[in-house]
Coordinates of C-alpha atoms in Angstrom, one line a residue:
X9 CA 205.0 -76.0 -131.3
X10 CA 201.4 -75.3 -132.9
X11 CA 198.8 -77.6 -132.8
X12 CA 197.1 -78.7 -135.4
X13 CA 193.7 -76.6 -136.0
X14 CA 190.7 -78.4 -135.0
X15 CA 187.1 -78.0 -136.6
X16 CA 184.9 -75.7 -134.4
X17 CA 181.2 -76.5 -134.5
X18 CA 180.2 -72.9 -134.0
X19 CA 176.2 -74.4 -133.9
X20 CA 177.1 -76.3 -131.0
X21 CA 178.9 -73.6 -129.4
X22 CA 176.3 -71.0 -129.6
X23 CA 173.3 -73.5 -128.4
X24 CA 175.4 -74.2 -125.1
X25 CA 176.0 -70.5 -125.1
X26 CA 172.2 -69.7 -125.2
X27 CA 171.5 -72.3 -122.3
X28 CA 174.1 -71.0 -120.2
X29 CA 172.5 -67.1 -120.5
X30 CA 168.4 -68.0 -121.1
X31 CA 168.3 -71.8 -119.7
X32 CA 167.4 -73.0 -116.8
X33 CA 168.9 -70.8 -113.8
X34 CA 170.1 -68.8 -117.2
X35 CA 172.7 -65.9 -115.9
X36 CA 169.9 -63.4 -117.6
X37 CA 167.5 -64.1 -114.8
X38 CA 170.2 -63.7 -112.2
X39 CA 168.7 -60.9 -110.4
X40 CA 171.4 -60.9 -107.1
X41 CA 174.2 -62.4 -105.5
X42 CA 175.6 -62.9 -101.9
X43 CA 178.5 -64.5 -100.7
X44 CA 178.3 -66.0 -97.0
X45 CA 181.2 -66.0 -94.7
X46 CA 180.2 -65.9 -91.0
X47 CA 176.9 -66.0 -88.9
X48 CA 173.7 -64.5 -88.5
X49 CA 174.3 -63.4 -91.8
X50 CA 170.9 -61.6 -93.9
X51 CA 171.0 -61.1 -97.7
X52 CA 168.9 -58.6 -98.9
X53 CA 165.6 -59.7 -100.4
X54 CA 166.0 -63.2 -99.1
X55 CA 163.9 -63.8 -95.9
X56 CA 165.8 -65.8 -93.1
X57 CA 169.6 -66.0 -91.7
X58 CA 172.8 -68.0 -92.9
X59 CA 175.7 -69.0 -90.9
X60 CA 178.6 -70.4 -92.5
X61 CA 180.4 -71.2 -89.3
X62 CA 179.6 -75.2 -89.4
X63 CA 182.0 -77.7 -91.0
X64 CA 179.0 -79.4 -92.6
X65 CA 177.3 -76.9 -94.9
X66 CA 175.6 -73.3 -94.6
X67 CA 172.8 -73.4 -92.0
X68 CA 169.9 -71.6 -93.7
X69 CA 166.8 -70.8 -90.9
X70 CA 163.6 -69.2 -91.8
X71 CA 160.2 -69.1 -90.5
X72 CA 156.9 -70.7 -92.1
X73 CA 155.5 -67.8 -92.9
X74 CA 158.5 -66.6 -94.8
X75 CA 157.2 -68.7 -98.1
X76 CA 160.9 -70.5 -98.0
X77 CA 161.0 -74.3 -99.3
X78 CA 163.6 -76.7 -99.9
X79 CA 163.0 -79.9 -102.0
X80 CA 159.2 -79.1 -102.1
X81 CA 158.6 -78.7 -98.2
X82 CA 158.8 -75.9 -96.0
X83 CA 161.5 -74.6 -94.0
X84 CA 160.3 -74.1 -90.6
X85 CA 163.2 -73.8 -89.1
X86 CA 167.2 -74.5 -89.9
X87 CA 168.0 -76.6 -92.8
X88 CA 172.0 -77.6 -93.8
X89 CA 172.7 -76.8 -97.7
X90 CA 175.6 -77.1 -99.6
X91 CA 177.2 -76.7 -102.9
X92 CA 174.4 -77.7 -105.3
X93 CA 171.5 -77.5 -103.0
X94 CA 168.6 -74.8 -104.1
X95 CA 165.7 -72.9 -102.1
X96 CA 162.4 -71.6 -103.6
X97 CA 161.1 -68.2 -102.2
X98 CA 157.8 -67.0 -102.1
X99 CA 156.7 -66.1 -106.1
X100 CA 158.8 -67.5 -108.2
X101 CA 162.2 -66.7 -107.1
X102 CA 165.1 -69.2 -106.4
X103 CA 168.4 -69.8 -104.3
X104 CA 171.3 -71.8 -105.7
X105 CA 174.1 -72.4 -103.4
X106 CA 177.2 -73.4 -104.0
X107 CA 180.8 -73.5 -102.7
X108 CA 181.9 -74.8 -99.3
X109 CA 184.7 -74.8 -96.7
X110 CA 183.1 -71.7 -94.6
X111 CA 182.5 -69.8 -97.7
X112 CA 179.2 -70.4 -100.2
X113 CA 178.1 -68.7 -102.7
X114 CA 174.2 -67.1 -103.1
X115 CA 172.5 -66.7 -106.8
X116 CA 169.2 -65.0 -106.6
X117 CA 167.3 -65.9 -109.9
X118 CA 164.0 -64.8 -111.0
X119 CA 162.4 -66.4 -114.0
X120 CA 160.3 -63.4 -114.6
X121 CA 162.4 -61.1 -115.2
X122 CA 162.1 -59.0 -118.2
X123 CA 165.8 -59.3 -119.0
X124 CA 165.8 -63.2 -119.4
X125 CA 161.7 -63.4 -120.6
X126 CA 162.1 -60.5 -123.2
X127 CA 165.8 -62.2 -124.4
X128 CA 165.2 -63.9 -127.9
X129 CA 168.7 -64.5 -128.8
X130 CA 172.6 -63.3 -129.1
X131 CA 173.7 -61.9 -132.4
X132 CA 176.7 -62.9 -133.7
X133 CA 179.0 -61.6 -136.2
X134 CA 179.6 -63.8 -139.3
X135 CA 182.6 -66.5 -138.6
X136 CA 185.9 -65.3 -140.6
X137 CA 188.4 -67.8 -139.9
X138 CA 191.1 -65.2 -140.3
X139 CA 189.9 -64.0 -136.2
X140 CA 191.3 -67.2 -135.0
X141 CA 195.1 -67.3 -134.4
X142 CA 198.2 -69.4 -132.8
X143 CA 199.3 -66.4 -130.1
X144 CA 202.2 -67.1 -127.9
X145 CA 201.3 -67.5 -124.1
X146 CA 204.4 -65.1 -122.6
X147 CA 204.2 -66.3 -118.9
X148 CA 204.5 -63.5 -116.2
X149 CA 204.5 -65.3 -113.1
X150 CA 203.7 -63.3 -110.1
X151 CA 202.2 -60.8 -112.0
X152 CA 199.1 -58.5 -110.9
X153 CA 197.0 -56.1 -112.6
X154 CA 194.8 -53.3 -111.0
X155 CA 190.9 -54.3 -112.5
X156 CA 188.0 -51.8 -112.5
X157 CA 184.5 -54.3 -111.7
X158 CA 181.1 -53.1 -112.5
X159 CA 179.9 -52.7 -109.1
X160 CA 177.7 -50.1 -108.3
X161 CA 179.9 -47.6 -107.3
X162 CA 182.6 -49.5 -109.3
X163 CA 185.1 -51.2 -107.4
X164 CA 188.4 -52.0 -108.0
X165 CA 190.7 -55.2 -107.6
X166 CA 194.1 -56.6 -107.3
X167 CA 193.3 -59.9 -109.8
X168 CA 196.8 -62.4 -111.5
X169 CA 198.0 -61.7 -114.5
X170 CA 199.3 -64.8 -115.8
X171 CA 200.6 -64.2 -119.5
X172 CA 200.5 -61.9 -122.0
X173 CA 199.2 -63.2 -125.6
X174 CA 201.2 -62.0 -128.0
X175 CA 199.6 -62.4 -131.8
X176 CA 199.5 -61.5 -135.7
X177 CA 196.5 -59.6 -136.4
X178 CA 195.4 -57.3 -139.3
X179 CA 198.7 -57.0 -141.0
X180 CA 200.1 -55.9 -136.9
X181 CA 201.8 -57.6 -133.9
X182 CA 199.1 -57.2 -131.1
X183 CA 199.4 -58.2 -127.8
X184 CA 197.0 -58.8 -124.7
X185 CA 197.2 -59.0 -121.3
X186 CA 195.4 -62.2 -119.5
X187 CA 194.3 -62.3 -116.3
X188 CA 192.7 -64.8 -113.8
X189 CA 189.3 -63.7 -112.7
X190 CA 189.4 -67.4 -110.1
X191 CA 192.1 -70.3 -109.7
X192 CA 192.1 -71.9 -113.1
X193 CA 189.6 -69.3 -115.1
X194 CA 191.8 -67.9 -117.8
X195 CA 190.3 -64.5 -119.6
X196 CA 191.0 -62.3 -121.7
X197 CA 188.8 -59.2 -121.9
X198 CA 189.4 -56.6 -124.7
X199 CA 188.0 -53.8 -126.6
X200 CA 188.1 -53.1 -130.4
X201 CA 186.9 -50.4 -132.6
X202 CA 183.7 -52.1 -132.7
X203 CA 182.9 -51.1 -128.9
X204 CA 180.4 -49.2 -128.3
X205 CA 179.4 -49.3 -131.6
X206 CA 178.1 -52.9 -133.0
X207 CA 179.6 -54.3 -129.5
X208 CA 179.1 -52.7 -125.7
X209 CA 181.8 -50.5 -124.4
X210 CA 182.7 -52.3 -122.1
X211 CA 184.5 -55.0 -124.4
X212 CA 184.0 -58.4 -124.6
X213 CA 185.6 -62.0 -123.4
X214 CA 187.4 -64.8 -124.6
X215 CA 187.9 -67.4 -122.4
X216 CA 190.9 -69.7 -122.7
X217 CA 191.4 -73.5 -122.1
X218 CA 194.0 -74.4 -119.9
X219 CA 197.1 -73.5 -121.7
X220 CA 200.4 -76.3 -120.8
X221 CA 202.6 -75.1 -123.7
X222 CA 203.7 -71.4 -125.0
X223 CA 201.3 -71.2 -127.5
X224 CA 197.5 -71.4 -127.2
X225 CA 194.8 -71.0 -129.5
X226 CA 192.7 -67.5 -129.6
X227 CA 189.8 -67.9 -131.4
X228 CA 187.5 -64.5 -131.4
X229 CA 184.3 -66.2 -133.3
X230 CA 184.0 -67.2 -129.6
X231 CA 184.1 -64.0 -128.5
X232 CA 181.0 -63.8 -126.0
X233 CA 179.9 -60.4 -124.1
X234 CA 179.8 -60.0 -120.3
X235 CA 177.4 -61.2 -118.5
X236 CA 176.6 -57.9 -116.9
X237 CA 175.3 -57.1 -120.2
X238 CA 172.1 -59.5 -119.3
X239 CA 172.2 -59.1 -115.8
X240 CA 173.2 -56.0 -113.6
X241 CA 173.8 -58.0 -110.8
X242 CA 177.3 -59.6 -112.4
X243 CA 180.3 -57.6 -111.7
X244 CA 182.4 -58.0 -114.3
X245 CA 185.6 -56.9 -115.0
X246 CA 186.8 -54.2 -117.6
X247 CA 189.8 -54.7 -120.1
X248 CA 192.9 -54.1 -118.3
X249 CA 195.0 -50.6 -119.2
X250 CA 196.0 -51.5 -122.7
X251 CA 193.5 -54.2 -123.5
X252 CA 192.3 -52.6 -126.5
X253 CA 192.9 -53.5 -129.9
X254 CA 192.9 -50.5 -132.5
X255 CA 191.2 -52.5 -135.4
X256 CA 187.8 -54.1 -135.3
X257 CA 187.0 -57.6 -134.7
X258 CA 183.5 -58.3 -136.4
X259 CA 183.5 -61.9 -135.1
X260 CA 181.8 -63.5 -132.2
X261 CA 178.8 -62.2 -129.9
X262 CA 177.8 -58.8 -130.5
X263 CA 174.3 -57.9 -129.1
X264 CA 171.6 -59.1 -127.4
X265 CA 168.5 -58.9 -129.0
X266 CA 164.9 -58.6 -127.0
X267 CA 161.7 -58.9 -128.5
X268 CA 158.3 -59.0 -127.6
X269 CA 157.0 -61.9 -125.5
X270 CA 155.5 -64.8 -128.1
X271 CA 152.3 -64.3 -128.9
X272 CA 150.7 -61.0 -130.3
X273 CA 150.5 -57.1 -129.5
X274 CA 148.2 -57.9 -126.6
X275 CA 150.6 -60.1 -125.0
X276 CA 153.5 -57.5 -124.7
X277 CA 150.9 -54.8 -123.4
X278 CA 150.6 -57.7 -120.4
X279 CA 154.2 -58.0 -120.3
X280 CA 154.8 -54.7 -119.7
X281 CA 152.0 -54.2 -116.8
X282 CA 153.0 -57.4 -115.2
X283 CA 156.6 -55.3 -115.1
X284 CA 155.1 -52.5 -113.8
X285 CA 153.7 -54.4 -111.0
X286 CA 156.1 -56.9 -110.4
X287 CA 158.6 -53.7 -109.7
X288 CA 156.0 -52.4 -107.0
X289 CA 155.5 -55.9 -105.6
X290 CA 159.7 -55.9 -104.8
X291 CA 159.3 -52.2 -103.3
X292 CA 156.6 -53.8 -100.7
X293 CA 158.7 -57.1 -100.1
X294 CA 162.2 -54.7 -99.6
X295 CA 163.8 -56.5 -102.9
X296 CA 165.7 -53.1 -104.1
X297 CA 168.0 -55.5 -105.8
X298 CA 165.0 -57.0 -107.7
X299 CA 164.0 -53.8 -108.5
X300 CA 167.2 -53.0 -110.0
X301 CA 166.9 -55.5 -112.2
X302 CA 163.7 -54.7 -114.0
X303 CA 165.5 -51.1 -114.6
X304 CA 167.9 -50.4 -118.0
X305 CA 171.3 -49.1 -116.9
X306 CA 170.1 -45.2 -118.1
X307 CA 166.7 -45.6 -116.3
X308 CA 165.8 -41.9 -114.6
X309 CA 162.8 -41.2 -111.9
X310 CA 161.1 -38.2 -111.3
X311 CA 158.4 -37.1 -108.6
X312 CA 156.3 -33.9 -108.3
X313 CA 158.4 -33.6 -104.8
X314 CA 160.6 -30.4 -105.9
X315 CA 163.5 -32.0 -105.4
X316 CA 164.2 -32.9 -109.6
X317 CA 165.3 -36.0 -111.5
X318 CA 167.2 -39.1 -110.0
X319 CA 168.8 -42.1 -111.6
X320 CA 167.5 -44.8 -110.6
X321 CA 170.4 -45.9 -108.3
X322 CA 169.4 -42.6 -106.7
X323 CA 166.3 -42.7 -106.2
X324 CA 166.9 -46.9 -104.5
X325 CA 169.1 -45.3 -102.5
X326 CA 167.1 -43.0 -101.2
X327 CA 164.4 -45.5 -100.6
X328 CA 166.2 -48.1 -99.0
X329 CA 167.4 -45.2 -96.6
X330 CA 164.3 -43.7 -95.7
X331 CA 161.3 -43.9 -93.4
X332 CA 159.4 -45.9 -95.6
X333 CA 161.9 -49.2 -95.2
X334 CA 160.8 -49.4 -92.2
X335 CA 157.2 -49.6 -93.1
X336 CA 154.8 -51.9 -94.5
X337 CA 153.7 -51.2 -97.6
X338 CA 151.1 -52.4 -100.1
X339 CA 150.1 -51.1 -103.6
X340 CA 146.4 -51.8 -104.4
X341 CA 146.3 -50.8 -108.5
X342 CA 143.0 -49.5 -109.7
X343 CA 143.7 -49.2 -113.1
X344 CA 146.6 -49.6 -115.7
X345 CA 146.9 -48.2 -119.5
X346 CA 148.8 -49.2 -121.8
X347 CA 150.9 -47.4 -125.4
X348 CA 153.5 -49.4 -127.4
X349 CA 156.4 -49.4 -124.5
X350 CA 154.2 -47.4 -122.2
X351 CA 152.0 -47.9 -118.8
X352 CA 150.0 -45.5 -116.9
X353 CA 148.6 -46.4 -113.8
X354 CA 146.7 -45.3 -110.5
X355 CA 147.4 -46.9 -106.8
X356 CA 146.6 -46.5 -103.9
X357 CA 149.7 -46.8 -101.6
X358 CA 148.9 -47.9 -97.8
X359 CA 151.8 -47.0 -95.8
X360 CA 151.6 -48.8 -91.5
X361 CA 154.1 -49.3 -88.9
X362 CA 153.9 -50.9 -85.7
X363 CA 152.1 -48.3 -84.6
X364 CA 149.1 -48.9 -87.2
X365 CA 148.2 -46.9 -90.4
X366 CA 150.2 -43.8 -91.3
X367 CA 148.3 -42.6 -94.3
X368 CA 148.2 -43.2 -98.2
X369 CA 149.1 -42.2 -101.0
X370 CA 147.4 -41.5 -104.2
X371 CA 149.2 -41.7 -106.9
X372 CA 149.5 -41.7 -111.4
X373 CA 153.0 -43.2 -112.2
X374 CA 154.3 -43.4 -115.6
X375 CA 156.8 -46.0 -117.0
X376 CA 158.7 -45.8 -119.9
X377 CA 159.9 -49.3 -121.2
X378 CA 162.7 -50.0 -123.1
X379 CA 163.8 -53.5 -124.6
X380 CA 161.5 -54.4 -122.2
X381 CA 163.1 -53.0 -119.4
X382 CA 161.8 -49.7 -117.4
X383 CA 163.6 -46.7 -118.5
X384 CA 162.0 -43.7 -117.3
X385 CA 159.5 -44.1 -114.2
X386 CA 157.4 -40.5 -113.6
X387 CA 155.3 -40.6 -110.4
X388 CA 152.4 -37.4 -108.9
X389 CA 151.2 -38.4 -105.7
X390 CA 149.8 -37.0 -103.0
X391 CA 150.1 -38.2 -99.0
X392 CA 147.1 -38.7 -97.1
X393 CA 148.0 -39.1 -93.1
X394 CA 146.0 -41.5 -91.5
X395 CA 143.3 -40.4 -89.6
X396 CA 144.5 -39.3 -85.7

């Protein structure tokens, strides 16, 4: 039997929406994410080690000069977190843990970020209450579903398929499959012929209550978009082989919309060469995920090395893998310049080992900026060895 409709207050919806995504530990300044299992565990980008072996938390140890704290003070040291506990690196950067049981949960989130700072809201189509429908919740119990995730290379996964929703829309029987991304998370992702268009390609969510009849409400004003649409570190999953609905669905979230930071012209000429350098500070502090999230998801780099264009993934790949991760490095910038969504700048970068100074480099890099987010980095240098 179908319940009676109840009154959405889409206002409300949307405000807890926009503090979910731009709030406070927002999913748009997510910038990584670790899960801890065992011991002497690293994360990338995060100083210290983990163990998850104790029946009394995640051990978390650090040195002093790592620039760690917990609750205000220092960690010097091993410290016991658990679910709900949060550490603050060096910068600005923070740790929230959560989970338990020998297996916790790492989000790495970075409040300056040019994805969450240069975020100004989520557009949304117009509500029609014709997108909201009574579908009937066809149970399939056992039932499992290969998933493509947005991992980088994607990834594929074995995830429950609970039900089928089978509805009236458009004049047509449609019919969607529903899967369960964790115990007790219902979603249903889906494409229309509005993706890639006025949506992302990649489709979009609805999430459902928890469903105790054979009917449940679908309402697609709620439609909301991935969250690796804000954040590259999410890896969300992709409609599932016939999730795709051949009519468009001009309801719910369709876009994020970036902006310039508040303030005047001047003030996004700053935003863009605090970027700039912010994206060179995570190449000296190792943070290639940080630096992958200050990138768009078409961003390109090019060097006057001879060996042509890389994507970005590329070219991280190639630093994370060569000599220079071994290295310290550290950029001293002489001089920026700055055009609309453009920065040119000279460094110096000093490159030493354990052995003492190797040499520098002198470089001009270029950045290209789009929706605030580098899209096109172009770099002529030229390697000094050091001296002996």
């Amino acid at each position: 039997m179908v319940e009676k409709r109840v009154e959405v207050d889409y206002e409300a919806w949307r405000r807890g929406r926009w503090e979910e995504i731009a709030g406070p530990l927002g999913k748009a300044g997510v910038v990584q994410l670790a899960t801890i299992t065992g011991s002497a565990q690293t994360v990338e980008g995060v100083p210290g080690q983990w163990d998850a072996s104790g029946s009394d938390g995640v051990k978390f140890t650090a040195a002093g000069a790592d620039g760690v704290s917990l609750d205000g003070r220092p960690v010097n040291g091993t410290v016991t977190l658990t679910g709900g506990s949060s550490l603050r690196l060096s910068g600005e950067r923070t740790v929230a843990v959560s989970g338990g049981d020998g297996i916790y949960r790492l989000i790495v989130w970075d409040p300056t970020v040019a994805s969450l700072t240069r975020l100004r809201e989520i557009a949304v189509f117009p509500v029609n209450p014709a997108y909201t429908v009574d579908a009937e919740y066809r149970r399939t119990p056992g039932r499992e579903v290969e998933i493509e995730r947005l991992t980088d290379p994607p990834t594929k996964h074995i995830l429950p398929a609970p039900a089928d929703l089978v509805f009236d829309l458009a004049g047509q029987r449609r019919s969607l499959t529903v899967i369960e991304t964790f115990p007790g998370n219902l979603l249903v992702v889906f494409t229309d012929s509005t993706s890639g268009a006025e949506t992302p390609d990649i489709g979009r969510w609805v999430v459902l209550p928890p469903v105790e009849g054979d009917t449940v409400r679908v309402d697609f004003n709620q439609a909301v978009l991935p969250l690796h649409v804000f954040s590259r570190a999410f890896p969300c999953p992709l409609a599932p082989e016939g999730n795709h609905l051949p009519v468009p669905v001009p309801v719910g979230e369709c876009a994020p919309v970036y902006g310039e930071p508040k303030g005047t012209r001047e003030a996004m000429s700053t935003d863009i060469k605090d970027t700039a350098v912010r994206y060179l500070r995570r190449l000296e502090a190792g943070d290639y995920a940080g630096m992958r999230a200050l990138c768009t998801d078409t961003a390109t780099v090019w060097h006057n090395d001879g060996k042509g264009q890389q994507t970005i993934d590329e070219n991280l790949a190639m630093l994370k893998d060569g000599p220079a991760a071994e290295a310290s490095l550290r950029y001293d910038i002489t001089r920026q310049f700055t055009e609309a969504d453009e920065v040119l700048q000279q460094h110096v970068l000093r490159i030493t080992n354990a052995d003492g100074p190797v040499g520098e480099v002198q470089a001009a890099m270029y950045f290209r900026f789009k929706n605030g987010l580098i899209d096109r980095i172009e770099e002529y240098a030229n390697f000094i060895p050091a001296a002996g």
